[in-house]
Amino acid sequence: MNAPFREQQARQTLAVVDCDIHPAHRTPGELLPYLEPRWREHYQTYGVHVRQALSSTLMYPRMMAAGMRSDALPASGPAGSDLDMLRRQHLDPVNVEFGLLMALSKGGMEERNPEFAAAMSRATNDWQIDRWVRQEPRLRAGIVVPQEFPEAAVAEIERCAADRRYVQIMLSSRPSDPLGHPRYWPIYAAAERAGLPIGLHPVGYNGGHPSTGSGWPTYYLQEHYVFVACMESLAARVIHGGVFERLPGLKVVLVEGGFAWAPALAWRMDKHFDKFRKEVPHLKQRPSDYLRRHIWWTTQPIEEPEQARHLTEIIDWIGWDRLLYSSDYPHWDYDNPSFSFKFPMTEAQRRQIFRDNAMALYRLS
């Protein structure tokens, strides 16, 4: 699992767009220069206050290297903090045309103090441009927002959206309230106005609530799987809440939550919608219509059925134009496109997944 990744024997010839790369801070204080003096002092005096009790450690013990590739640890700093290593291990050998940054570490999404969360989000967005995108033209940033403080989140979207180096808006898939709740709608409306997709990635701790409906998982193995159940619930809540009916131009990307569950969820939602549609008169279409029109999925961690054709059938239902390649670099379950996709694809389908779908969705051309 954490053994050094085997060297790629041949360069990936097809240019790819990677929709999930995780940059890290080289030092705990790397964000300080990007904070206003007041918040710099606050950070140095009080630190962060994230939405969980164990603020200085992971919620679950993971394997060695804290869930990262052991060969991705630079001489100094954590995995994901070295741009040259990112180039050497991933961007160059995989032939990445564009790489989308997912900045998760202390970025404001988990901070309880709403004004400090806004300051941390702003600093993280400036840090992404200064530390990564300006130095590597293949990279693009995602706008981190304090989603529990919608007014500040909208202001941050409006500050950054005109800069084409930002290609999406990042939200946690584990908010304090269900994401279909009207309190989050101003964020969705700002995303639609900006023409930017919402990227939902597992991060955060549900306002301190257990990550499952039946309590805390015992093992990290369970916690890792819960990402899927979280995404299913999230998709259902946004659809049933009427978000897409009210905002027909909104686009949502579910990152790192699998995708093989999508047809079963759609079938179940449609079945119940036929019986309970009077409870949700704001929905003018069947739930599956909203799901197939407004939602995209990234590939990592991809499901691996015993018979590869089963996965092909699932993608046929979802649509080959709805799947986006992602590597999750530098995490332990990193997916290299030369080895990770074991199901048959035509050349046109391969181009869609690895490049063309993301180029169109994120307006990268």
PDB file of N, CA, C and O in Angstrom, residues 256-260 298-305 311 315 323 326 333 335 340-343 345 353:
ATOM      1  N   GLU A 256     -13.651  12.122  -5.490  1.00  0.00           N
ATOM      2  CA  GLU A 256     -13.140  11.094  -4.583  1.00  0.00           C
ATOM      3  C   GLU A 256     -14.263  10.403  -3.805  1.00  0.00           C
ATOM      4  O   GLU A 256     -14.114  10.081  -2.627  1.00  0.00           O
ATOM      5  N   GLY A 257     -15.378  10.152  -4.482  1.00  0.00           N
ATOM      6  CA  GLY A 257     -16.481   9.460  -3.832  1.00  0.00           C
ATOM      7  C   GLY A 257     -17.026   8.290  -4.629  1.00  0.00           C
ATOM      8  O   GLY A 257     -18.114   7.805  -4.347  1.00  0.00           O
ATOM      9  N   GLY A 258     -16.259   7.833  -5.635  1.00  0.00           N
ATOM     10  CA  GLY A 258     -16.744   6.751  -6.474  1.00  0.00           C
ATOM     11  C   GLY A 258     -17.858   7.212  -7.400  1.00  0.00           C
ATOM     12  O   GLY A 258     -18.301   8.363  -7.349  1.00  0.00           O
ATOM     13  N   PHE A 259     -18.323   6.294  -8.234  1.00  0.00           N
ATOM     14  CA  PHE A 259     -19.418   6.639  -9.154  1.00  0.00           C
ATOM     15  C   PHE A 259     -20.295   5.447  -9.497  1.00  0.00           C
ATOM     16  O   PHE A 259     -21.378   5.617 -10.061  1.00  0.00           O
ATOM     17  N   ALA A 260     -19.884   4.226  -9.167  1.00  0.00           N
ATOM     18  CA  ALA A 260     -20.651   3.041  -9.552  1.00  0.00           C
ATOM     19  C   ALA A 260     -22.014   2.990  -8.876  1.00  0.00           C
ATOM     20  O   ALA A 260     -22.911   2.273  -9.329  1.00  0.00           O
ATOM     21  N   THR A 298     -15.436  12.213 -10.553  1.00  0.00           N
ATOM     22  CA  THR A 298     -14.029  11.913 -10.820  1.00  0.00           C
ATOM     23  C   THR A 298     -13.788  10.418 -10.627  1.00  0.00           C
ATOM     24  O   THR A 298     -14.555   9.729  -9.961  1.00  0.00           O
ATOM     25  N   THR A 299     -12.699   9.942 -11.197  1.00  0.00           N
ATOM     26  CA  THR A 299     -12.491   8.490 -11.292  1.00  0.00           C
ATOM     27  C   THR A 299     -11.841   7.871 -10.066  1.00  0.00           C
ATOM     28  O   THR A 299     -11.981   6.673  -9.836  1.00  0.00           O
ATOM     29  N   GLN A 300     -11.106   8.645  -9.288  1.00  0.00           N
ATOM     30  CA  GLN A 300     -10.356   8.047  -8.177  1.00  0.00           C
ATOM     31  C   GLN A 300     -11.098   8.243  -6.859  1.00  0.00           C
ATOM     32  O   GLN A 300     -11.564   9.358  -6.573  1.00  0.00           O
ATOM     33  N   PRO A 301     -11.263   7.189  -6.037  1.00  0.00           N
ATOM     34  CA  PRO A 301     -10.839   5.800  -6.252  1.00  0.00           C
ATOM     35  C   PRO A 301     -11.867   5.026  -7.077  1.00  0.00           C
ATOM     36  O   PRO A 301     -13.019   4.913  -6.694  1.00  0.00           O
ATOM     37  N   ILE A 302     -11.431   4.515  -8.189  1.00  0.00           N
ATOM     38  CA  ILE A 302     -12.334   3.855  -9.112  1.00  0.00           C
ATOM     39  C   ILE A 302     -12.710   2.477  -8.580  1.00  0.00           C
ATOM     40  O   ILE A 302     -11.897   1.776  -7.966  1.00  0.00           O
ATOM     41  N   GLU A 303     -13.975   2.091  -8.781  1.00  0.00           N
ATOM     42  CA  GLU A 303     -14.393   0.748  -8.395  1.00  0.00           C
ATOM     43  C   GLU A 303     -13.772  -0.274  -9.343  1.00  0.00           C
ATOM     44  O   GLU A 303     -13.519   0.032 -10.517  1.00  0.00           O
ATOM     45  N   GLU A 304     -13.534  -1.478  -8.860  1.00  0.00           N
ATOM     46  CA  GLU A 304     -12.879  -2.512  -9.671  1.00  0.00           C
ATOM     47  C   GLU A 304     -13.636  -3.825  -9.547  1.00  0.00           C
ATOM     48  O   GLU A 304     -13.243  -4.715  -8.800  1.00  0.00           O
ATOM     49  N   PRO A 305     -14.746  -3.977 -10.286  1.00  0.00           N
ATOM     50  CA  PRO A 305     -15.486  -5.241 -10.244  1.00  0.00           C
ATOM     51  C   PRO A 305     -14.686  -6.373 -10.875  1.00  0.00           C
ATOM     52  O   PRO A 305     -13.755  -6.139 -11.656  1.00  0.00           O
ATOM     53  N   LEU A 311     -18.387  -2.375 -15.142  1.00  0.00           N
ATOM     54  CA  LEU A 311     -18.084  -0.959 -14.998  1.00  0.00           C
ATOM     55  C   LEU A 311     -18.405  -0.206 -16.288  1.00  0.00           C
ATOM     56  O   LEU A 311     -18.884   0.937 -16.245  1.00  0.00           O
ATOM     57  N   ILE A 315     -20.919   3.094 -16.725  1.00  0.00           N
ATOM     58  CA  ILE A 315     -20.547   4.354 -17.378  1.00  0.00           C
ATOM     59  C   ILE A 315     -21.463   4.632 -18.560  1.00  0.00           C
ATOM     60  O   ILE A 315     -21.801   5.787 -18.841  1.00  0.00           O
ATOM     61  N   LEU A 323     -17.515  11.667 -16.783  1.00  0.00           N
ATOM     62  CA  LEU A 323     -16.445  11.110 -15.962  1.00  0.00           C
ATOM     63  C   LEU A 323     -15.151  11.875 -16.210  1.00  0.00           C
ATOM     64  O   LEU A 323     -14.805  12.162 -17.356  1.00  0.00           O
ATOM     65  N   SER A 326      -8.908  11.574 -12.335  1.00  0.00           N
ATOM     66  CA  SER A 326      -8.259  12.179 -11.168  1.00  0.00           C
ATOM     67  C   SER A 326      -7.241  11.196 -10.619  1.00  0.00           C
ATOM     68  O   SER A 326      -7.434   9.982 -10.666  1.00  0.00           O
ATOM     69  N   ASP A 333      -3.477   5.860  -2.448  1.00  0.00           N
ATOM     70  CA  ASP A 333      -4.236   5.189  -3.494  1.00  0.00           C
ATOM     71  C   ASP A 333      -4.189   5.963  -4.809  1.00  0.00           C
ATOM     72  O   ASP A 333      -5.142   5.932  -5.596  1.00  0.00           O
ATOM     73  N   ASP A 335      -3.769   7.114  -8.482  1.00  0.00           N
ATOM     74  CA  ASP A 335      -4.094   6.404  -9.719  1.00  0.00           C
ATOM     75  C   ASP A 335      -3.302   6.971 -10.888  1.00  0.00           C
ATOM     76  O   ASP A 335      -3.500   8.124 -11.283  1.00  0.00           O
ATOM     77  N   SER A 340      -4.291   2.177 -14.059  1.00  0.00           N
ATOM     78  CA  SER A 340      -5.448   2.125 -13.171  1.00  0.00           C
ATOM     79  C   SER A 340      -6.759   1.758 -13.839  1.00  0.00           C
ATOM     80  O   SER A 340      -7.683   1.326 -13.165  1.00  0.00           O
ATOM     81  N   PHE A 341      -6.866   1.917 -15.135  1.00  0.00           N
ATOM     82  CA  PHE A 341      -8.152   1.717 -15.803  1.00  0.00           C
ATOM     83  C   PHE A 341      -8.133   0.388 -16.544  1.00  0.00           C
ATOM     84  O   PHE A 341      -7.524   0.268 -17.598  1.00  0.00           O
ATOM     85  N   LYS A 342      -8.804  -0.602 -15.969  1.00  0.00           N
ATOM     86  CA  LYS A 342      -8.715  -1.974 -16.461  1.00  0.00           C
ATOM     87  C   LYS A 342      -9.920  -2.383 -17.293  1.00  0.00           C
ATOM     88  O   LYS A 342     -10.063  -3.542 -17.645  1.00  0.00           O
ATOM     89  N   PHE A 343     -10.808  -1.448 -17.571  1.00  0.00           N
ATOM     90  CA  PHE A 343     -11.985  -1.792 -18.374  1.00  0.00           C
ATOM     91  C   PHE A 343     -11.773  -1.317 -19.805  1.00  0.00           C
ATOM     92  O   PHE A 343     -11.043  -0.354 -20.052  1.00  0.00           O
ATOM     93  N   MET A 345     -12.058   0.491 -23.320  1.00  0.00           N
ATOM     94  CA  MET A 345     -12.545   1.781 -23.798  1.00  0.00           C
ATOM     95  C   MET A 345     -12.139   1.971 -25.244  1.00  0.00           C
ATOM     96  O   MET A 345     -11.075   1.511 -25.662  1.00  0.00           O
ATOM     97  N   ILE A 353     -12.563  10.797 -21.020  1.00  0.00           N
ATOM     98  CA  ILE A 353     -12.317  10.661 -19.583  1.00  0.00           C
ATOM     99  C   ILE A 353     -11.023  11.353 -19.180  1.00  0.00           C
ATOM    100  O   ILE A 353     -10.975  12.070 -18.176  1.00  0.00           O
TER     101      ILE A 353
END
